[in-house]
mmCIF file of C-alpha atoms in Angstrom:
data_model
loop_
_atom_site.group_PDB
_atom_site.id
_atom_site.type_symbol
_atom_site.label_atom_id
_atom_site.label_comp_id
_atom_site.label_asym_id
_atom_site.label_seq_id
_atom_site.Cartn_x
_atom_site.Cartn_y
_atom_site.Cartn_z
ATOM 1 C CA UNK A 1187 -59.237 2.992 -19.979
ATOM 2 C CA UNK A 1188 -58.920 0.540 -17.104
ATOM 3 C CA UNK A 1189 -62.047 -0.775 -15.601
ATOM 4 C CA UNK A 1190 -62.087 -0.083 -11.746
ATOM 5 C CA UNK A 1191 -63.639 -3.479 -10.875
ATOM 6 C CA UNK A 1192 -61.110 -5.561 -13.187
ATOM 7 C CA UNK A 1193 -58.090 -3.785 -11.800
ATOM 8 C CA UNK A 1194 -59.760 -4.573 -8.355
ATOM 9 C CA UNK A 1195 -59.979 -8.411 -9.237
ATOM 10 C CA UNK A 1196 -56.972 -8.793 -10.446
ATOM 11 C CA UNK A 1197 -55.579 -7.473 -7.122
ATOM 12 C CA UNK A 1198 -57.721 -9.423 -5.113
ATOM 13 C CA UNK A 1199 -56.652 -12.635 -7.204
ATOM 14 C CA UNK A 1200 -53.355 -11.479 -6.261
ATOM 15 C CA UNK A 1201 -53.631 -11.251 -2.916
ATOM 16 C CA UNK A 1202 -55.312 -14.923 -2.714
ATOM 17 C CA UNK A 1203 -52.389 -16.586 -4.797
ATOM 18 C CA UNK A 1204 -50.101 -14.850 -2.712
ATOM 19 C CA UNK A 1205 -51.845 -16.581 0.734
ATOM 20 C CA UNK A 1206 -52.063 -19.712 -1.094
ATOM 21 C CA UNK A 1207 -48.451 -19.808 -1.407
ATOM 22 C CA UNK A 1208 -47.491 -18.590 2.000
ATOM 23 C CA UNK A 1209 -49.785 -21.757 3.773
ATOM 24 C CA UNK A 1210 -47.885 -24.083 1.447
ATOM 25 C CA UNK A 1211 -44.300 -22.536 2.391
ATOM 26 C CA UNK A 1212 -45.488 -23.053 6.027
ATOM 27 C CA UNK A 1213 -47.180 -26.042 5.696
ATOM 28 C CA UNK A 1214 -43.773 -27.509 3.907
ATOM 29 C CA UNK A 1215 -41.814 -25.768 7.043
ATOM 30 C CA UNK A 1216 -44.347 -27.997 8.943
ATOM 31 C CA UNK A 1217 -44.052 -31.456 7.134
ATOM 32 C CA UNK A 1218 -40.226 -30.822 7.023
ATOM 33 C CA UNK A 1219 -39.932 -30.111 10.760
ATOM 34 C CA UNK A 1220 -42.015 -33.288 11.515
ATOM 35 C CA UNK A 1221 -39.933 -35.611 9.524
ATOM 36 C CA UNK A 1222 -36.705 -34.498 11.139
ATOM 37 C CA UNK A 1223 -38.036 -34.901 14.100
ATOM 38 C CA UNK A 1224 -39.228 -38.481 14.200
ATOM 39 C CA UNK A 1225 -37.024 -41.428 14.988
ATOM 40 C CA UNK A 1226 -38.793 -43.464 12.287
ATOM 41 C CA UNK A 1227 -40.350 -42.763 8.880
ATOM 42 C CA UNK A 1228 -43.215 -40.854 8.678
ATOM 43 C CA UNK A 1229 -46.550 -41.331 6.692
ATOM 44 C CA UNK A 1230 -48.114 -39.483 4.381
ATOM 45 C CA UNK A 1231 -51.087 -39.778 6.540
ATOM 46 C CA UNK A 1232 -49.451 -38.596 9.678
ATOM 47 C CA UNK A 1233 -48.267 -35.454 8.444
ATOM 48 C CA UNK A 1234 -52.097 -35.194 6.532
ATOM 49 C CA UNK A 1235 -53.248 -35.122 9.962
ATOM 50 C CA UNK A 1236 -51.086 -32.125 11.258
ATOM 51 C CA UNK A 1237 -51.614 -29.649 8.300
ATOM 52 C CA UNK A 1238 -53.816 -27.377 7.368
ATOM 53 C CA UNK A 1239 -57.252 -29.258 5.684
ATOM 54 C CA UNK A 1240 -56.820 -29.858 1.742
ATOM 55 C CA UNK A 1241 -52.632 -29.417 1.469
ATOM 56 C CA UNK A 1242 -51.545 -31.945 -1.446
ATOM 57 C CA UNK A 1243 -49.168 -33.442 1.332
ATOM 58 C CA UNK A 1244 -47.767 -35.638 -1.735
ATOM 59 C CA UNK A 1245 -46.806 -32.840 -4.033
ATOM 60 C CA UNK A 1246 -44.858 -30.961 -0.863
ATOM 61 C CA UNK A 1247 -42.876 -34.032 0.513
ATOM 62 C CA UNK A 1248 -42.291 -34.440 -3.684
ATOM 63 C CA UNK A 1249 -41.167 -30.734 -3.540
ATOM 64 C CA UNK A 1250 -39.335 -30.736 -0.396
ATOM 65 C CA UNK A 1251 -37.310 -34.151 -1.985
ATOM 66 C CA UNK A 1252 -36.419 -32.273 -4.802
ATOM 67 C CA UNK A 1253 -35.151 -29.293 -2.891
ATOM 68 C CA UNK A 1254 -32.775 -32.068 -0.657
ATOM 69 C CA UNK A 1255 -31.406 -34.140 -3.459
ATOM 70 C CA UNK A 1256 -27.932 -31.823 -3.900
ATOM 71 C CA UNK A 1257 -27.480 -31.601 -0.373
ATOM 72 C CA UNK A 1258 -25.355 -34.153 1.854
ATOM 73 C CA UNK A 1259 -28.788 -34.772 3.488
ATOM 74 C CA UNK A 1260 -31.472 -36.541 1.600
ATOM 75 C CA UNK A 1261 -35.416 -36.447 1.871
ATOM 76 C CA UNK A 1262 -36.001 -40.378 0.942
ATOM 77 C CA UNK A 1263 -39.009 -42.564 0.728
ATOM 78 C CA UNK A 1264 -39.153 -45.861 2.669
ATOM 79 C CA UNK A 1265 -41.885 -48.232 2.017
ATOM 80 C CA UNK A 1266 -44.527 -45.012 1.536
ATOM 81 C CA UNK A 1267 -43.609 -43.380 4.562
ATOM 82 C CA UNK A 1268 -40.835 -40.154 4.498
ATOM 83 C CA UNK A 1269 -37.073 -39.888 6.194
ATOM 84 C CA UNK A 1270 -34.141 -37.755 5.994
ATOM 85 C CA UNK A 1271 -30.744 -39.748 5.682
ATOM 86 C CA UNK A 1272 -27.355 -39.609 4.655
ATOM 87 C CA UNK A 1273 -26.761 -38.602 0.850
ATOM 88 C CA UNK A 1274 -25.698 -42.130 -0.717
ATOM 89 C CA UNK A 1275 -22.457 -40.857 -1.560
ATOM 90 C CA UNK A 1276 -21.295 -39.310 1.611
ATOM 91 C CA UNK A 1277 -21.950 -42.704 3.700
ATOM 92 C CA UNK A 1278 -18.278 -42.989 3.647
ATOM 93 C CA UNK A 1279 -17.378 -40.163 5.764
ATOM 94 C CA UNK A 1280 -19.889 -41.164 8.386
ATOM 95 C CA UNK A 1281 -18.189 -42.914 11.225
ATOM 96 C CA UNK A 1282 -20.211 -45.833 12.695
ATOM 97 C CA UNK A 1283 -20.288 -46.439 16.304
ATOM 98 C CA UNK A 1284 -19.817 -49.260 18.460
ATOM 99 C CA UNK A 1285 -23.542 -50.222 17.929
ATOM 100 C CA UNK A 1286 -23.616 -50.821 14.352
ATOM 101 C CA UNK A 1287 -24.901 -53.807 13.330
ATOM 102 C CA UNK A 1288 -21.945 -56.656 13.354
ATOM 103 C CA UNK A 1289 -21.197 -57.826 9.840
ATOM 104 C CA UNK A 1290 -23.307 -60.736 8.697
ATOM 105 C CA UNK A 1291 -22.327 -64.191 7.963
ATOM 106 C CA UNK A 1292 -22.520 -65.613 4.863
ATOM 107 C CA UNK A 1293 -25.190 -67.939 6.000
ATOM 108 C CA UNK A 1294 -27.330 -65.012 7.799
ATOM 109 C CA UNK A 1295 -26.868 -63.145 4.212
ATOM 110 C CA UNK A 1296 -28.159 -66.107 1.816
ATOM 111 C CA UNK A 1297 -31.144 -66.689 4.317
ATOM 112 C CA UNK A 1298 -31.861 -62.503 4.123
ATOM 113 C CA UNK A 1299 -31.694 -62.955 0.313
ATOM 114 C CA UNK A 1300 -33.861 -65.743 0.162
ATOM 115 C CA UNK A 1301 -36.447 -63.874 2.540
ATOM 116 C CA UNK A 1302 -36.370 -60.703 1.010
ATOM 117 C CA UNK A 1303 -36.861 -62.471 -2.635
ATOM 118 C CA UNK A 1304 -39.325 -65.184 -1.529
ATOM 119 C CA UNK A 1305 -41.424 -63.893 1.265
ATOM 120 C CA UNK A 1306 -43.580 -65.098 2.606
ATOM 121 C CA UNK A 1307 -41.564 -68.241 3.251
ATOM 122 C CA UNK A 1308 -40.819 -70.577 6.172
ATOM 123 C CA UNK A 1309 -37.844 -72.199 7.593
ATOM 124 C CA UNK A 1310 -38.057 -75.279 5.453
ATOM 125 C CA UNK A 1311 -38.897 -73.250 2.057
ATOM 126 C CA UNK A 1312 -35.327 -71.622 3.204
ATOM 127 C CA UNK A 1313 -33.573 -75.120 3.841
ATOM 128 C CA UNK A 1314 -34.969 -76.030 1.307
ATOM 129 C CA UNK A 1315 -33.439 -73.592 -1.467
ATOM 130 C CA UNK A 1316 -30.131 -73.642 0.615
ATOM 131 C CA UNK A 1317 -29.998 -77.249 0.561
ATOM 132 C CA UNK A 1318 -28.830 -76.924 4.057
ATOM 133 C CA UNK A 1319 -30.349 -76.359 7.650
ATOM 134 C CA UNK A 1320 -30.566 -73.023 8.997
ATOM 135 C CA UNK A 1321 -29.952 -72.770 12.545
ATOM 136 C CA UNK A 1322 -32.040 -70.773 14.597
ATOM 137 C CA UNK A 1323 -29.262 -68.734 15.659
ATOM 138 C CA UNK A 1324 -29.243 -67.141 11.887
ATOM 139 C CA UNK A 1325 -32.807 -66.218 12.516
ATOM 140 C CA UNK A 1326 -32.052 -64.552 15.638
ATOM 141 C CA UNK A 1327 -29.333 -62.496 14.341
ATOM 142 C CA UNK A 1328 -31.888 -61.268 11.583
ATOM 143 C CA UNK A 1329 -34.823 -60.739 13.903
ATOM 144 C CA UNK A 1330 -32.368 -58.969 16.504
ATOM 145 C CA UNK A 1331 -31.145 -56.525 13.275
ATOM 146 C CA UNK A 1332 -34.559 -55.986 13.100
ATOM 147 C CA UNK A 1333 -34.461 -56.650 9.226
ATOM 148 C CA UNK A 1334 -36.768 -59.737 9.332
ATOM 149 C CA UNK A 1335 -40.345 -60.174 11.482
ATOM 150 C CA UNK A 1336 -42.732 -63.277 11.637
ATOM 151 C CA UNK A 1337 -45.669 -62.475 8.954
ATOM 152 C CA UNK A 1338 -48.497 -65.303 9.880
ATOM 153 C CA UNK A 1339 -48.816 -68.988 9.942
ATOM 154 C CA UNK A 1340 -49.199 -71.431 6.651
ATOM 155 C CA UNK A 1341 -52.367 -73.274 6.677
ATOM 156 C CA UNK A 1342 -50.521 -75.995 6.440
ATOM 157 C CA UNK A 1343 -49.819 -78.933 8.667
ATOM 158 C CA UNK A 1344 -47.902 -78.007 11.239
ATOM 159 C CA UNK A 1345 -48.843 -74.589 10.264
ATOM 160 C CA UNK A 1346 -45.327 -73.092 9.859
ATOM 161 C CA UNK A 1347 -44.662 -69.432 10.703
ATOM 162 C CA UNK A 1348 -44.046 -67.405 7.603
ATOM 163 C CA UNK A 1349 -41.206 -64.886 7.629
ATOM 164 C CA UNK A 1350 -41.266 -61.826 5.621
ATOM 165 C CA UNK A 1351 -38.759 -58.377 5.737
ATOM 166 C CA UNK A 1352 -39.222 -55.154 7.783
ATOM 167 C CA UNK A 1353 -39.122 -51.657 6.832
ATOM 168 C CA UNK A 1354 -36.264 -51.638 8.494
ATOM 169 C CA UNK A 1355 -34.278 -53.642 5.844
ATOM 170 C CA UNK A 1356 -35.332 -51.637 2.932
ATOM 171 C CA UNK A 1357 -34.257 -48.112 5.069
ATOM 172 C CA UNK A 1358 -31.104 -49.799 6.004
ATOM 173 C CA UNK A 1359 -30.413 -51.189 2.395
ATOM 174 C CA UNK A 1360 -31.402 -47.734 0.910
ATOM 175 C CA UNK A 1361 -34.502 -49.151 -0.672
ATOM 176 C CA UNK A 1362 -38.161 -47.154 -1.199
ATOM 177 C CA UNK A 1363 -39.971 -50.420 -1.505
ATOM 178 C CA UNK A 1364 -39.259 -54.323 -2.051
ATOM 179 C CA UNK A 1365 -39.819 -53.802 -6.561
ATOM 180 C CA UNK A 1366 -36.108 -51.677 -5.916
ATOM 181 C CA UNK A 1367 -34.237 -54.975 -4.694
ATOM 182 C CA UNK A 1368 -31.950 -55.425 -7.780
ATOM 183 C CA UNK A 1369 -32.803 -57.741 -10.366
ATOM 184 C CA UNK A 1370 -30.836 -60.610 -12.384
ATOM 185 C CA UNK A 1371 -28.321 -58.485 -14.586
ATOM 186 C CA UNK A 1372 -28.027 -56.240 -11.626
ATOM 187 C CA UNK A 1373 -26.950 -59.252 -9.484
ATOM 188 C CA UNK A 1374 -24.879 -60.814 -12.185
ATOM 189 C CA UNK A 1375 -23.359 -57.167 -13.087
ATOM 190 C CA UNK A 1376 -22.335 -57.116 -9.271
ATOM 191 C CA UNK A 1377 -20.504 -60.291 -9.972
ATOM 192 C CA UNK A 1378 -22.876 -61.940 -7.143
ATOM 193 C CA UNK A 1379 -24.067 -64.534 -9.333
ATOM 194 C CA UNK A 1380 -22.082 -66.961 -11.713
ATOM 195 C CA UNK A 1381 -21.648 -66.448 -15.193
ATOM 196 C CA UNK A 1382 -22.914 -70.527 -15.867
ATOM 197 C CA UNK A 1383 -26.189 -70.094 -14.070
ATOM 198 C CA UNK A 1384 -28.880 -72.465 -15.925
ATOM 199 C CA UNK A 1385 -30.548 -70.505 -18.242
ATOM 200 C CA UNK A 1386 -34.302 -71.087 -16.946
ATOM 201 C CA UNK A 1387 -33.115 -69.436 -13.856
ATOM 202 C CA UNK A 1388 -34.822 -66.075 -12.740
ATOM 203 C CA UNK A 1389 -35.289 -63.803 -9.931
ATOM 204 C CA UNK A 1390 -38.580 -64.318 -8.036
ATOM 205 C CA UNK A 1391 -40.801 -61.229 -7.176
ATOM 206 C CA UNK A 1392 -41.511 -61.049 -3.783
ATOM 207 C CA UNK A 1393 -44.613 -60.021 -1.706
ATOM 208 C CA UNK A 1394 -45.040 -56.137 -2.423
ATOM 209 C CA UNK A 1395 -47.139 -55.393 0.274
ATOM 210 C CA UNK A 1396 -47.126 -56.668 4.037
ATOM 211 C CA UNK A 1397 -51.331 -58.410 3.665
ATOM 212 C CA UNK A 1398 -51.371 -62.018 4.073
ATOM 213 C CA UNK A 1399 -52.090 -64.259 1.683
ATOM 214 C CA UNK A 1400 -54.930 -66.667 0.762
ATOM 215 C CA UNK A 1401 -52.742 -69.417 2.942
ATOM 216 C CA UNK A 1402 -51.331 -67.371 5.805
ATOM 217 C CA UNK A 1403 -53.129 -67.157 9.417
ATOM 218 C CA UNK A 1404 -52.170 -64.032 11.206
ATOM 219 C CA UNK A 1405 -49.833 -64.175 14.413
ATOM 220 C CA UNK A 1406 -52.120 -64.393 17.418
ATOM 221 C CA UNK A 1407 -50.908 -64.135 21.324
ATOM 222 C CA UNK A 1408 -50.860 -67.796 21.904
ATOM 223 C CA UNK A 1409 -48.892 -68.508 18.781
ATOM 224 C CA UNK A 1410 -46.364 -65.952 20.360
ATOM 225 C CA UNK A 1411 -46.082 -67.281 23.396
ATOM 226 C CA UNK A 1412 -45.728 -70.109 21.578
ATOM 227 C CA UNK A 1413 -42.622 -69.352 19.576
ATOM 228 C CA UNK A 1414 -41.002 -67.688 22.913
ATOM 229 C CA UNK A 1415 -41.774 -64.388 22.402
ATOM 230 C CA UNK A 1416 -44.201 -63.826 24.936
ATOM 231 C CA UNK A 1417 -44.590 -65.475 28.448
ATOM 232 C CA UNK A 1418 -47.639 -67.396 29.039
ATOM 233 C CA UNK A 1419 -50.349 -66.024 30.373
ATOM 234 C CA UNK A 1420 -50.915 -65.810 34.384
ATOM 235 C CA UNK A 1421 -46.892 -65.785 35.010
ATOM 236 C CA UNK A 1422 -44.953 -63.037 35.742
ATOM 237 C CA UNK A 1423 -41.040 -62.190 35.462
ATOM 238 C CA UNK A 1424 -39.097 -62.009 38.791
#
């Protein structure tokens, strides 16, 4: 014989699970809604803020990227924060438009290669593992793709401004964070680096997070108005 009260818990139990998975079906309608509609990616943190107290936003964004990954859209990570792009193999078929970034030079792509691998770095840590100068020009081109950003100031003389990558690059160059950037046998199975390279040579590790370092001053206003990016203080554009 069935005992009133345990067939009564059981359907009570019921009932609960069944709420608890309704507010997470709504609260991933919510996250998913909120992603689409941002420009940039979003935080875990953001979308924490706009659902319901105690959701394991984690596990739903980890659900909802699971539920993407067939379709021609993608749910991706970029540097900790969520975005919906492209499925890798479809990029083909999309057709750019006039305001696509121009293609780079070769100079503009060594000096991305040797920020992206050595950041924080300066101009003359670049020259110096180019063996050349690097005109500013390069910079700018960089800076105006919005893949690379001034990090701080070496405290060293002449403090130097430090240049690191944006999240920018790594959504552009399909990358979750900076440990993805391909490695030596990935570069040398690309054929982008010589079969005779000296064999103490190895890939750096770069920065994997955007703090400063032990020898890096943040940016301040005057070191911005400085570099040009700013006008000075107490003028005023015509």
């Amino acid at each position: 014989m069935i005992d009133p009260k345990s067939e009564e818990d059981f359907e009570d139990n019921f009932e609960d699970r069944g709420r608890d998975l309704q507010a997470e079906i709504e609260a991933e309608r919510i996250a998913e809604a909120l992603v689409f509609a941002s420009s940039q990616p979003v935080s875990e943190g953001f979308l924490a803020e706009r659902l319901p107290e105690k959701t394991d936003v984690h596990a739903i964004m980890l659900r909802l990227k699971e539920q993407y990954a067939p379709r021609g859209v993608n749910l991706v990570q970029v540097e900790g924060a969520w975005a919906f792009r492209t499925a890798a193999d479809l990029s083909f078929v999309i057709r750019r438009d006039d305001n696509e970034v121009k293609k780079l030079s070769r100079a503009a792509l060594e000096v991305l290669a040797i920020i992206a691998y050595h950041q924080p770095v300066t101009r003359a840590e670049i020259e110096d593992i180019r063996g050349v100068q690097t005109s500013r020009g390069t910079l700018d081109v960089l800076m105006e793709a919005g893949w690379v950003r001034f990090r701080g100031r070496r405290r060293t003389p002449g403090r130097p401004v430090t240049l690191g990558t944006t999240r920018d690059f790594l959504d552009h160059f399909g990358l979750e964070e900076l440990r993805d950037l391909p490695g030596l046998e990935e570069l040398k199975g690309a054929g982008l680096l010589s079969g005779r390279i000296p064999a103490n040579f190895n890939i750096p590790s770069p920065l994997m997070n955007d703090e400063l370092t032990e020898d890096e001053d943040p940016i301040t206003q005057m070191d911005l108005e400085e570099l040009g990016l700013l006008a000075p203080r107490g003028t005023s554009e015509d």
